[in-house]
Tab-separated table of C-alpha atoms in Angstrom:
chain	number	residue	atom	x	y	z
A	1	MET	CA	-27.494	-4.661	0.563
A	2	CYS	CA	-27.097	-0.897	0.675
A	3	TYR	CA	-24.692	1.486	-1.071
A	4	ARG	CA	-23.591	4.315	1.196
A	5	PRO	CA	-21.022	6.877	0.027
A	6	PHE	CA	-18.433	7.995	2.576
A	7	GLN	CA	-15.960	10.836	2.929
A	8	VAL	CA	-12.190	10.441	2.844
A	9	THR	CA	-10.870	9.856	6.404
A	10	GLU	CA	-14.327	8.781	7.607
A	11	LYS	CA	-14.404	5.557	9.604
A	12	VAL	CA	-17.024	3.039	8.504
A	13	GLN	CA	-18.023	0.036	10.605
A	14	ILE	CA	-19.285	-3.123	8.864
A	15	GLN	CA	-19.954	-5.889	11.355
A	16	ASP	CA	-16.597	-6.578	13.078
A	17	LEU	CA	-14.507	-4.598	10.580
A	18	THR	CA	-13.616	-0.917	10.707
A	19	PHE	CA	-12.531	0.805	7.488
A	20	GLN	CA	-10.840	4.193	7.453
A	21	SER	CA	-10.091	5.696	4.068
A	22	ILE	CA	-6.872	7.662	3.661
A	23	GLU	CA	-6.086	10.034	0.826
A	24	VAL	CA	-3.304	8.898	-1.510
A	25	ASN	CA	-1.625	10.486	-4.528
A	26	HIS	CA	-3.002	9.111	-7.791
A	27	LYS	CA	-3.856	10.639	-11.156
A	28	VAL	CA	-7.548	9.896	-10.638
A	29	PRO	CA	-9.213	10.025	-7.211
A	30	ALA	CA	-8.083	7.053	-5.138
A	31	ILE	CA	-7.839	6.091	-1.504
A	32	GLY	CA	-5.839	3.845	0.743
A	33	MET	CA	-7.470	1.993	3.614
A	34	LEU	CA	-6.803	1.167	7.201
A	35	VAL	CA	-8.760	-2.018	7.974
A	36	SER	CA	-9.082	-3.396	11.481
A	37	ASP	CA	-11.018	-5.792	13.656
A	38	GLN	CA	-10.644	-6.680	17.338
A	39	GLN	CA	-7.360	-8.524	16.713
A	40	SER	CA	-5.630	-7.144	13.620
A	41	LYS	CA	-4.974	-3.969	11.700
A	42	ILE	CA	-3.597	-3.606	8.170
A	43	ALA	CA	-2.969	-0.648	5.881
A	44	LEU	CA	-3.355	-0.752	2.098
A	45	THR	CA	-2.221	2.046	-0.201
A	46	GLY	CA	-4.065	1.149	-3.382
A	47	ASP	CA	-2.737	2.980	-6.455
A	48	THR	CA	-0.399	5.762	-5.420
A	49	ALA	CA	2.777	7.728	-5.958
A	50	LYS	CA	4.632	9.914	-3.447
A	51	MET	CA	2.344	10.379	-0.432
A	52	ASP	CA	2.976	12.239	2.787
A	53	GLY	CA	-0.546	12.352	4.251
A	54	PHE	CA	-0.862	8.562	4.138
A	55	TRP	CA	2.309	8.147	6.207
A	56	GLU	CA	1.149	10.732	8.755
A	57	VAL	CA	-1.964	8.645	9.433
A	58	ILE	CA	-0.272	5.237	9.294
A	59	ASN	CA	2.677	6.141	11.511
A	60	GLN	CA	0.240	7.070	14.301
A	61	GLN	CA	-1.212	3.556	14.411
A	62	GLU	CA	-0.467	1.159	17.220
A	63	ASN	CA	-0.004	-2.523	16.489
A	64	LEU	CA	-0.136	-2.396	12.695
A	65	ASP	CA	0.123	-6.001	11.491
A	66	ALA	CA	0.938	-5.368	7.836
A	67	LEU	CA	1.376	-2.723	5.175
A	68	LEU	CA	0.248	-3.574	1.640
A	69	ILE	CA	1.798	-1.111	-0.796
A	70	GLU	CA	1.839	-0.956	-4.564
A	71	CYS	CA	4.838	-1.193	-6.869
A	72	ALA	CA	3.468	-1.154	-10.398
A	73	PHE	CA	6.411	-0.478	-12.721
A	74	PRO	CA	10.113	-1.366	-12.999
A	75	ASN	CA	12.730	1.335	-12.425
A	76	GLU	CA	13.376	1.790	-16.150
A	77	LEU	CA	9.772	3.021	-16.549
A	78	ASP	CA	10.182	5.730	-13.913
A	79	GLU	CA	8.788	8.459	-16.199
A	80	LEU	CA	5.652	6.421	-16.911
A	81	ALA	CA	5.279	5.597	-13.217
A	82	HIS	CA	5.686	9.262	-12.305
A	83	SER	CA	3.198	10.525	-14.906
A	84	SER	CA	0.598	7.872	-14.011
A	85	HIS	CA	1.197	8.246	-10.244
A	86	HIS	CA	2.520	4.785	-9.461
A	87	LEU	CA	5.635	3.511	-7.705
A	88	THR	CA	8.770	1.780	-8.959
A	89	PRO	CA	11.092	-0.158	-6.617
A	90	GLU	CA	13.300	2.951	-6.280
A	91	GLY	CA	10.251	5.135	-5.606
A	92	LEU	CA	8.977	2.590	-3.108
A	93	GLN	CA	12.314	2.611	-1.313
A	94	LYS	CA	12.111	6.420	-0.981
A	95	GLU	CA	8.544	6.233	0.307
A	96	LEU	CA	9.428	3.594	2.888
A	97	THR	CA	11.923	5.996	4.497
A	98	LYS	CA	8.790	7.835	5.749
A	99	PHE	CA	7.338	4.670	7.319
A	100	THR	CA	8.278	4.463	10.994
A	101	LEU	CA	6.516	1.251	12.045
A	102	SER	CA	8.123	-2.186	12.062
A	103	CYS	CA	5.470	-4.495	10.601
A	104	PRO	CA	5.908	-6.685	7.507
A	105	ILE	CA	5.501	-4.955	4.140
A	106	TYR	CA	3.686	-6.718	1.305
A	107	ILE	CA	4.101	-5.537	-2.290
A	108	VAL	CA	0.874	-5.524	-4.311
A	109	ASN	CA	-0.353	-4.259	-7.696
A	110	ILE	CA	2.674	-5.469	-9.644
A	111	LYS	CA	1.898	-5.163	-13.356
A	112	PRO	CA	1.940	-8.774	-14.642
A	113	MET	CA	4.006	-7.983	-17.751
A	114	TYR	CA	6.792	-6.527	-15.553
A	115	ARG	CA	6.481	-8.881	-12.581
A	116	GLU	CA	9.773	-10.713	-13.033
A	117	ARG	CA	11.743	-7.488	-13.460
A	118	ILE	CA	10.020	-5.721	-10.556
A	119	VAL	CA	10.531	-8.686	-8.217
A	120	SER	CA	14.221	-8.771	-9.158
A	121	GLU	CA	14.568	-5.031	-8.485
A	122	LEU	CA	12.737	-5.376	-5.168
A	123	GLU	CA	15.030	-8.229	-4.132
A	124	ALA	CA	18.037	-6.041	-5.002
A	125	LEU	CA	16.856	-3.564	-2.340
A	126	LYS	CA	17.774	-6.207	0.256
A	127	ASN	CA	15.024	-5.085	2.608
A	128	PRO	CA	14.157	-8.121	4.768
A	129	ARG	CA	10.724	-6.673	5.582
A	130	LEU	CA	9.574	-6.741	1.932
A	131	ASN	CA	7.358	-9.623	0.853
A	132	ILE	CA	5.833	-10.123	-2.579
A	133	PHE	CA	2.077	-10.637	-2.222
A	134	GLN	CA	1.254	-13.935	-3.902
A	135	VAL	CA	-1.858	-14.119	-6.069
A	136	GLY	CA	-4.206	-16.854	-4.892
A	137	LYS	CA	-2.576	-17.255	-1.482
A	138	ILE	CA	-4.734	-16.734	1.605
A	139	TYR	CA	-3.226	-14.321	4.119
A	140	GLU	CA	-4.325	-14.035	7.729
A	141	PHE	CA	-3.333	-11.098	9.888
């Protein structure tokens, strides 16, 4: 095994998988990822708040199979979400207006103590593309 640092936006090939890091907006340095193989391509934001650069990269992709995006706090904790650079359901909804592709959207990084409230607020958005990522479930793209 070998540790090899990489630069943001650099593409890294590991066997059949290609990883491209994408800068996101978080209080401490963080990245999103575009992960692809010969058949599938997914995007993952990781921890983030409002992010324009991420969308610029993602919206240029062809055949994106899924977007995994965080939603860490309920709407009532908007100030905390803003100061810690995370999304609420309302913030997520605003960010998704920048997303021009039509793949399924999976919500990840829901804080366990707020899960019920966040899921309820996400359901209230009535966005049929939103799916709550289930812990322990195996997903294939």
